[in-house]
PDB file of N, CA and C in Angstrom:
ATOM      1  N   MET A 727      50.766 337.271  82.155  1.00  0.00           N
ATOM      2  CA  MET A 727      49.753 337.023  83.152  1.00  0.00           C
ATOM      3  C   MET A 727      48.431 336.642  82.487  1.00  0.00           C
ATOM      4  N   PHE A 728      48.205 337.112  81.273  1.00  0.00           N
ATOM      5  CA  PHE A 728      46.957 336.774  80.596  1.00  0.00           C
ATOM      6  C   PHE A 728      46.936 335.329  80.116  1.00  0.00           C
ATOM      7  N   THR A 729      48.103 334.746  79.911  1.00  0.00           N
ATOM      8  CA  THR A 729      48.175 333.358  79.460  1.00  0.00           C
ATOM      9  C   THR A 729      48.708 332.436  80.541  1.00  0.00           C
ATOM     10  N   ALA A 730      48.639 332.853  81.789  1.00  0.00           N
ATOM     11  CA  ALA A 730      49.186 332.059  82.893  1.00  0.00           C
ATOM     12  C   ALA A 730      48.385 330.785  83.103  1.00  0.00           C
ATOM     13  N   LYS A 731      49.092 329.736  83.504  1.00  0.00           N
ATOM     14  CA  LYS A 731      48.437 328.472  83.809  1.00  0.00           C
ATOM     15  C   LYS A 731      48.132 328.355  85.295  1.00  0.00           C
ATOM     16  N   SER A 732      48.830 329.134  86.105  1.00  0.00           N
ATOM     17  CA  SER A 732      48.662 329.069  87.550  1.00  0.00           C
ATOM     18  C   SER A 732      47.319 329.671  87.968  1.00  0.00           C
ATOM     19  N   LYS A 733      46.626 328.981  88.856  1.00  0.00           N
ATOM     20  CA  LYS A 733      45.348 329.500  89.358  1.00  0.00           C
ATOM     21  C   LYS A 733      45.567 330.771  90.166  1.00  0.00           C
ATOM     22  N   ARG A 734      46.705 330.850  90.860  1.00  0.00           N
ATOM     23  CA  ARG A 734      47.006 332.042  91.659  1.00  0.00           C
ATOM     24  C   ARG A 734      47.181 333.268  90.759  1.00  0.00           C
ATOM     25  N   TYR A 735      47.902 333.111  89.659  1.00  0.00           N
ATOM     26  CA  TYR A 735      48.103 334.227  88.740  1.00  0.00           C
ATOM     27  C   TYR A 735      46.792 334.650  88.084  1.00  0.00           C
ATOM     28  N   LYS A 736      45.956 333.680  87.755  1.00  0.00           N
ATOM     29  CA  LYS A 736      44.652 334.005  87.172  1.00  0.00           C
ATOM     30  C   LYS A 736      43.778 334.755  88.167  1.00  0.00           C
ATOM     31  N   ALA A 737      43.819 334.341  89.433  1.00  0.00           N
ATOM     32  CA  ALA A 737      43.041 335.036  90.461  1.00  0.00           C
ATOM     33  C   ALA A 737      43.554 336.456  90.657  1.00  0.00           C
ATOM     34  N   MET A 738      44.882 336.637  90.655  1.00  0.00           N
ATOM     35  CA  MET A 738      45.444 337.979  90.811  1.00  0.00           C
ATOM     36  C   MET A 738      45.123 338.856  89.601  1.00  0.00           C
ATOM     37  N   ARG A 739      45.076 338.252  88.427  1.00  0.00           N
ATOM     38  CA  ARG A 739      44.695 339.006  87.226  1.00  0.00           C
ATOM     39  C   ARG A 739      43.283 339.549  87.382  1.00  0.00           C
ATOM     40  N   ASN A 740      42.383 338.708  87.850  1.00  0.00           N
ATOM     41  CA  ASN A 740      40.998 339.136  88.009  1.00  0.00           C
ATOM     42  C   ASN A 740      40.853 340.182  89.109  1.00  0.00           C
ATOM     43  N   LEU A 741      41.595 340.026  90.202  1.00  0.00           N
ATOM     44  CA  LEU A 741      41.509 340.986  91.302  1.00  0.00           C
ATOM     45  C   LEU A 741      42.178 342.318  90.969  1.00  0.00           C
ATOM     46  N   GLY A 742      43.229 342.284  90.176  1.00  0.00           N
ATOM     47  CA  GLY A 742      43.977 343.500  89.899  1.00  0.00           C
ATOM     48  C   GLY A 742      43.541 344.259  88.672  1.00  0.00           C
ATOM     49  N   LEU A 743      42.589 343.739  87.925  1.00  0.00           N
ATOM     50  CA  LEU A 743      42.188 344.384  86.677  1.00  0.00           C
ATOM     51  C   LEU A 743      41.538 345.748  86.909  1.00  0.00           C
ATOM     52  N   MET A 744      40.542 345.814  87.747  1.00  0.00           N
ATOM     53  CA  MET A 744      39.845 347.092  87.975  1.00  0.00           C
ATOM     54  C   MET A 744      40.750 348.152  88.602  1.00  0.00           C
ATOM     55  N   PRO A 745      41.520 347.839  89.655  1.00  0.00           N
ATOM     56  CA  PRO A 745      42.406 348.878  90.191  1.00  0.00           C
ATOM     57  C   PRO A 745      43.461 349.343  89.188  1.00  0.00           C
ATOM     58  N   SER A 746      43.932 348.448  88.319  1.00  0.00           N
ATOM     59  CA  SER A 746      44.964 348.851  87.366  1.00  0.00           C
ATOM     60  C   SER A 746      44.426 349.825  86.324  1.00  0.00           C
ATOM     61  N   ILE A 747      43.140 349.808  86.061  1.00  0.00           N
ATOM     62  CA  ILE A 747      42.546 350.782  85.143  1.00  0.00           C
ATOM     63  C   ILE A 747      42.710 352.190  85.699  1.00  0.00           C
ATOM     64  N   PHE A 748      42.660 352.309  87.027  1.00  0.00           N
ATOM     65  CA  PHE A 748      42.804 353.603  87.687  1.00  0.00           C
ATOM     66  C   PHE A 748      44.229 353.831  88.183  1.00  0.00           C
ATOM     67  N   ASN A 749      45.201 353.114  87.605  1.00  0.00           N
ATOM     68  CA  ASN A 749      46.624 353.273  87.888  1.00  0.00           C
ATOM     69  C   ASN A 749      46.977 352.917  89.331  1.00  0.00           C
ATOM     70  N   ILE A 750      46.285 351.958  89.901  1.00  0.00           N
ATOM     71  CA  ILE A 750      46.604 351.453  91.235  1.00  0.00           C
ATOM     72  C   ILE A 750      47.173 350.053  91.035  1.00  0.00           C
ATOM     73  N   SER A 751      48.479 349.922  91.191  1.00  0.00           N
ATOM     74  CA  SER A 751      49.135 348.661  90.844  1.00  0.00           C
ATOM     75  C   SER A 751      49.529 347.820  92.050  1.00  0.00           C
ATOM     76  N   GLU A 752      49.222 348.254  93.257  1.00  0.00           N
ATOM     77  CA  GLU A 752      49.649 347.524  94.443  1.00  0.00           C
ATOM     78  C   GLU A 752      49.128 346.092  94.518  1.00  0.00           C
ATOM     79  N   PRO A 753      47.877 345.802  94.127  1.00  0.00           N
ATOM     80  CA  PRO A 753      47.455 344.395  94.179  1.00  0.00           C
ATOM     81  C   PRO A 753      48.324 343.482  93.312  1.00  0.00           C
ATOM     82  N   ILE A 754      48.762 343.970  92.173  1.00  0.00           N
ATOM     83  CA  ILE A 754      49.612 343.159  91.309  1.00  0.00           C
ATOM     84  C   ILE A 754      51.039 343.121  91.843  1.00  0.00           C
ATOM     85  N   MET A 755      51.558 344.270  92.291  1.00  0.00           N
ATOM     86  CA  MET A 755      52.943 344.327  92.764  1.00  0.00           C
ATOM     87  C   MET A 755      53.182 343.422  93.966  1.00  0.00           C
ATOM     88  N   PHE A 756      52.237 343.388  94.886  1.00  0.00           N
ATOM     89  CA  PHE A 756      52.424 342.602  96.099  1.00  0.00           C
ATOM     90  C   PHE A 756      51.693 341.267  96.049  1.00  0.00           C
ATOM     91  N   GLY A 757      50.661 341.133  95.225  1.00  0.00           N
ATOM     92  CA  GLY A 757      49.958 339.858  95.084  1.00  0.00           C
ATOM     93  C   GLY A 757      50.791 338.856  94.309  1.00  0.00           C
ATOM     94  N   LEU A 758      51.385 339.319  93.220  1.00  0.00           N
ATOM     95  CA  LEU A 758      52.396 338.530  92.525  1.00  0.00           C
ATOM     96  C   LEU A 758      53.723 338.942  93.157  1.00  0.00           C
ATOM     97  N   PRO A 759      54.673 338.089  93.219  1.00  0.00           N
ATOM     98  CA  PRO A 759      55.908 338.465  93.928  1.00  0.00           C
ATOM     99  C   PRO A 759      56.834 339.351  93.097  1.00  0.00           C
ATOM    100  N   VAL A 760      56.340 340.458  92.585  1.00  0.00           N
ATOM    101  CA  VAL A 760      57.164 341.349  91.773  1.00  0.00           C
ATOM    102  C   VAL A 760      58.136 342.125  92.643  1.00  0.00           C
ATOM    103  N   VAL A 761      57.709 342.532  93.824  1.00  0.00           N
ATOM    104  CA  VAL A 761      58.509 343.414  94.663  1.00  0.00           C
ATOM    105  C   VAL A 761      59.794 342.744  95.126  1.00  0.00           C
ATOM    106  N   LEU A 762      59.746 341.516  95.563  1.00  0.00           N
ATOM    107  CA  LEU A 762      60.928 340.852  96.101  1.00  0.00           C
ATOM    108  C   LEU A 762      61.442 339.718  95.217  1.00  0.00           C
ATOM    109  N   ASN A 763      61.004 339.635  93.995  1.00  0.00           N
ATOM    110  CA  ASN A 763      61.419 338.566  93.098  1.00  0.00           C
ATOM    111  C   ASN A 763      62.352 339.141  92.034  1.00  0.00           C
ATOM    112  N   PRO A 764      63.644 338.800  92.061  1.00  0.00           N
ATOM    113  CA  PRO A 764      64.571 339.376  91.083  1.00  0.00           C
ATOM    114  C   PRO A 764      64.229 339.021  89.638  1.00  0.00           C
ATOM    115  N   THR A 765      63.637 337.860  89.414  1.00  0.00           N
ATOM    116  CA  THR A 765      63.279 337.459  88.053  1.00  0.00           C
ATOM    117  C   THR A 765      62.249 338.405  87.454  1.00  0.00           C
ATOM    118  N   LEU A 766      61.310 338.860  88.239  1.00  0.00           N
ATOM    119  CA  LEU A 766      60.298 339.798  87.757  1.00  0.00           C
ATOM    120  C   LEU A 766      60.710 341.249  87.978  1.00  0.00           C
ATOM    121  N   MET A 767      61.611 341.497  88.942  1.00  0.00           N
ATOM    122  CA  MET A 767      62.003 342.864  89.255  1.00  0.00           C
ATOM    123  C   MET A 767      62.903 343.459  88.170  1.00  0.00           C
ATOM    124  N   VAL A 768      63.786 342.662  87.598  1.00  0.00           N
ATOM    125  CA  VAL A 768      64.713 343.181  86.590  1.00  0.00           C
ATOM    126  C   VAL A 768      63.968 343.736  85.375  1.00  0.00           C
ATOM    127  N   PRO A 769      63.040 343.004  84.751  1.00  0.00           N
ATOM    128  CA  PRO A 769      62.302 343.611  83.637  1.00  0.00           C
ATOM    129  C   PRO A 769      61.449 344.802  84.071  1.00  0.00           C
ATOM    130  N   PHE A 770      60.971 344.774  85.307  1.00  0.00           N
ATOM    131  CA  PHE A 770      60.160 345.872  85.829  1.00  0.00           C
ATOM    132  C   PHE A 770      60.977 347.155  85.917  1.00  0.00           C
ATOM    133  N   ILE A 771      62.268 347.042  86.186  1.00  0.00           N
ATOM    134  CA  ILE A 771      63.140 348.213  86.294  1.00  0.00           C
ATOM    135  C   ILE A 771      63.738 348.587  84.941  1.00  0.00           C
ATOM    136  N   VAL A 772      64.111 347.594  84.136  1.00  0.00           N
ATOM    137  CA  VAL A 772      64.809 347.855  82.873  1.00  0.00           C
ATOM    138  C   VAL A 772      63.862 348.371  81.785  1.00  0.00           C
ATOM    139  N   THR A 773      62.641 347.895  81.746  1.00  0.00           N
ATOM    140  CA  THR A 773      61.706 348.280  80.685  1.00  0.00           C
ATOM    141  C   THR A 773      61.462 349.787  80.614  1.00  0.00           C
ATOM    142  N   PRO A 774      61.188 350.493  81.728  1.00  0.00           N
ATOM    143  CA  PRO A 774      61.011 351.949  81.611  1.00  0.00           C
ATOM    144  C   PRO A 774      62.262 352.668  81.112  1.00  0.00           C
ATOM    145  N   MET A 775      63.446 352.169  81.472  1.00  0.00           N
ATOM    146  CA  MET A 775      64.677 352.804  80.995  1.00  0.00           C
ATOM    147  C   MET A 775      64.836 352.628  79.489  1.00  0.00           C
ATOM    148  N   VAL A 776      64.512 351.441  78.977  1.00  0.00           N
ATOM    149  CA  VAL A 776      64.591 351.196  77.532  1.00  0.00           C
ATOM    150  C   VAL A 776      63.571 352.065  76.797  1.00  0.00           C
ATOM    151  N   LEU A 777      62.361 352.155  77.328  1.00  0.00           N
ATOM    152  CA  LEU A 777      61.334 352.986  76.693  1.00  0.00           C
ATOM    153  C   LEU A 777      61.721 354.461  76.701  1.00  0.00           C
ATOM    154  N   GLU A 778      62.355 354.918  77.778  1.00  0.00           N
ATOM    155  CA  GLU A 778      62.819 356.306  77.844  1.00  0.00           C
ATOM    156  C   GLU A 778      63.887 356.559  76.786  1.00  0.00           C
ATOM    157  N   PHE A 779      64.813 355.626  76.626  1.00  0.00           N
ATOM    158  CA  PHE A 779      65.859 355.763  75.610  1.00  0.00           C
ATOM    159  C   PHE A 779      65.258 355.810  74.205  1.00  0.00           C
ATOM    160  N   ILE A 780      64.306 354.931  73.928  1.00  0.00           N
ATOM    161  CA  ILE A 780      63.662 354.910  72.605  1.00  0.00           C
ATOM    162  C   ILE A 780      62.918 356.217  72.361  1.00  0.00           C
ATOM    163  N   THR A 781      62.233 356.726  73.390  1.00  0.00           N
ATOM    164  CA  THR A 781      61.512 357.993  73.256  1.00  0.00           C
ATOM    165  C   THR A 781      62.466 359.141  72.971  1.00  0.00           C
ATOM    166  N   LEU A 782      63.577 359.204  73.698  1.00  0.00           N
ATOM    167  CA  LEU A 782      64.554 360.266  73.456  1.00  0.00           C
ATOM    168  C   LEU A 782      65.167 360.157  72.064  1.00  0.00           C
ATOM    169  N   LEU A 783      65.442 358.935  71.625  1.00  0.00           N
ATOM    170  CA  LEU A 783      65.996 358.727  70.292  1.00  0.00           C
ATOM    171  C   LEU A 783      65.015 359.179  69.210  1.00  0.00           C
ATOM    172  N   LEU A 784      63.752 358.777  69.334  1.00  0.00           N
ATOM    173  CA  LEU A 784      62.740 359.184  68.355  1.00  0.00           C
ATOM    174  C   LEU A 784      62.497 360.688  68.394  1.00  0.00           C
ATOM    175  N   ASN A 785      62.646 361.286  69.559  1.00  0.00           N
ATOM    176  CA  ASN A 785      62.496 362.729  69.688  1.00  0.00           C
ATOM    177  C   ASN A 785      63.642 363.448  68.979  1.00  0.00           C
ATOM    178  N   GLU A 786      64.858 362.955  69.132  1.00  0.00           N
ATOM    179  CA  GLU A 786      66.013 363.573  68.481  1.00  0.00           C
ATOM    180  C   GLU A 786      65.948 363.437  66.960  1.00  0.00           C
ATOM    181  N   VAL A 787      65.451 362.306  66.484  1.00  0.00           N
ATOM    182  CA  VAL A 787      65.352 362.073  65.039  1.00  0.00           C
ATOM    183  C   VAL A 787      64.224 362.907  64.436  1.00  0.00           C
ATOM    184  N   GLY A 788      63.211 363.237  65.235  1.00  0.00           N
ATOM    185  CA  GLY A 788      62.102 364.042  64.755  1.00  0.00           C
ATOM    186  C   GLY A 788      60.851 363.257  64.447  1.00  0.00           C
ATOM    187  N   VAL A 789      60.821 361.992  64.836  1.00  0.00           N
ATOM    188  CA  VAL A 789      59.639 361.169  64.584  1.00  0.00           C
ATOM    189  C   VAL A 789      58.485 361.600  65.481  1.00  0.00           C
ATOM    190  N   ILE A 790      58.796 361.935  66.720  1.00  0.00           N
ATOM    191  CA  ILE A 790      57.774 362.422  67.648  1.00  0.00           C
ATOM    192  C   ILE A 790      58.160 363.816  68.110  1.00  0.00           C
ATOM    193  N   GLY A 791      57.170 364.596  68.515  1.00  0.00           N
ATOM    194  CA  GLY A 791      57.415 365.962  68.937  1.00  0.00           C
ATOM    195  C   GLY A 791      57.769 366.061  70.411  1.00  0.00           C
ATOM    196  N   MET A 792      58.065 367.265  70.824  1.00  0.00           N
ATOM    197  CA  MET A 792      58.400 367.524  72.225  1.00  0.00           C
ATOM    198  C   MET A 792      57.165 367.349  73.106  1.00  0.00           C
ATOM    199  N   ILE A 793      57.405 366.956  74.336  1.00  0.00           N
ATOM    200  CA  ILE A 793      56.326 366.842  75.314  1.00  0.00           C
ATOM    201  C   ILE A 793      55.954 368.249  75.758  1.00  0.00           C
ATOM    202  N   VAL A 794      54.674 368.585  75.674  1.00  0.00           N
ATOM    203  CA  VAL A 794      54.250 369.936  76.024  1.00  0.00           C
ATOM    204  C   VAL A 794      53.419 369.983  77.295  1.00  0.00           C
ATOM    205  N   ALA A 795      52.947 368.846  77.776  1.00  0.00           N
ATOM    206  CA  ALA A 795      52.142 368.822  78.994  1.00  0.00           C
ATOM    207  C   ALA A 795      52.362 367.498  79.709  1.00  0.00           C
ATOM    208  N   GLN A 796      52.329 367.552  81.024  1.00  0.00           N
ATOM    209  CA  GLN A 796      52.454 366.336  81.812  1.00  0.00           C
ATOM    210  C   GLN A 796      51.063 365.895  82.250  1.00  0.00           C
ATOM    211  N   VAL A 797      50.747 364.640  82.002  1.00  0.00           N
ATOM    212  CA  VAL A 797      49.445 364.094  82.353  1.00  0.00           C
ATOM    213  C   VAL A 797      49.470 363.691  83.824  1.00  0.00           C
ATOM    214  N   PRO A 798      48.465 364.057  84.614  1.00  0.00           N
ATOM    215  CA  PRO A 798      48.439 363.643  86.019  1.00  0.00           C
ATOM    216  C   PRO A 798      48.402 362.128  86.153  1.00  0.00           C
ATOM    217  N   TRP A 799      48.997 361.621  87.204  1.00  0.00           N
ATOM    218  CA  TRP A 799      49.076 360.168  87.383  1.00  0.00           C
ATOM    219  C   TRP A 799      47.720 359.540  87.653  1.00  0.00           C
ATOM    220  N   THR A 800      46.732 360.325  88.010  1.00  0.00           N
ATOM    221  CA  THR A 800      45.404 359.779  88.295  1.00  0.00           C
ATOM    222  C   THR A 800      44.535 359.644  87.048  1.00  0.00           C
ATOM    223  N   THR A 801      45.053 360.032  85.889  1.00  0.00           N
ATOM    224  CA  THR A 801      44.295 359.919  84.644  1.00  0.00           C
ATOM    225  C   THR A 801      44.082 358.453  84.289  1.00  0.00           C
ATOM    226  N   LEU A 802      42.906 358.134  83.775  1.00  0.00           N
ATOM    227  CA  LEU A 802      42.625 356.762  83.367  1.00  0.00           C
ATOM    228  C   LEU A 802      43.636 356.304  82.325  1.00  0.00           C
ATOM    229  N   ARG A 803      44.029 355.038  82.391  1.00  0.00           N
ATOM    230  CA  ARG A 803      45.045 354.499  81.490  1.00  0.00           C
ATOM    231  C   ARG A 803      44.620 354.613  80.026  1.00  0.00           C
ATOM    232  N   SER A 804      43.342 354.533  79.747  1.00  0.00           N
ATOM    233  CA  SER A 804      42.889 354.615  78.358  1.00  0.00           C
ATOM    234  C   SER A 804      43.011 356.028  77.792  1.00  0.00           C
ATOM    235  N   LEU A 805      43.108 357.045  78.642  1.00  0.00           N
ATOM    236  CA  LEU A 805      43.198 358.427  78.178  1.00  0.00           C
ATOM    237  C   LEU A 805      44.618 358.977  78.180  1.00  0.00           C
ATOM    238  N   VAL A 806      45.575 358.260  78.747  1.00  0.00           N
ATOM    239  CA  VAL A 806      46.934 358.772  78.880  1.00  0.00           C
ATOM    240  C   VAL A 806      47.576 359.018  77.519  1.00  0.00           C
ATOM    241  N   ALA A 807      47.299 358.183  76.542  1.00  0.00           N
ATOM    242  CA  ALA A 807      47.925 358.333  75.227  1.00  0.00           C
ATOM    243  C   ALA A 807      47.445 359.581  74.499  1.00  0.00           C
ATOM    244  N   PHE A 808      46.272 360.087  74.846  1.00  0.00           N
ATOM    245  CA  PHE A 808      45.744 361.248  74.154  1.00  0.00           C
ATOM    246  C   PHE A 808      46.111 362.509  74.881  1.00  0.00           C
TER     247      PHE A 808
END
């Protein structure tokens, strides 16, 4: 979306930037046809599953530690990693 040539995608990027910082993704989900578009829906569904598998694998190997606290969904995206 950051390198899109379409004016519509660029407009949606600008409109959805501020809400996405606060974990509100509806402008992007419904502004871009992610919800009903199989081409965009498949990576949207498969990516979290792949990341979960990689996390579990790294946890079993000992590269990363156990999760000790769950971060609330309303936390700013920049603070979630900490």
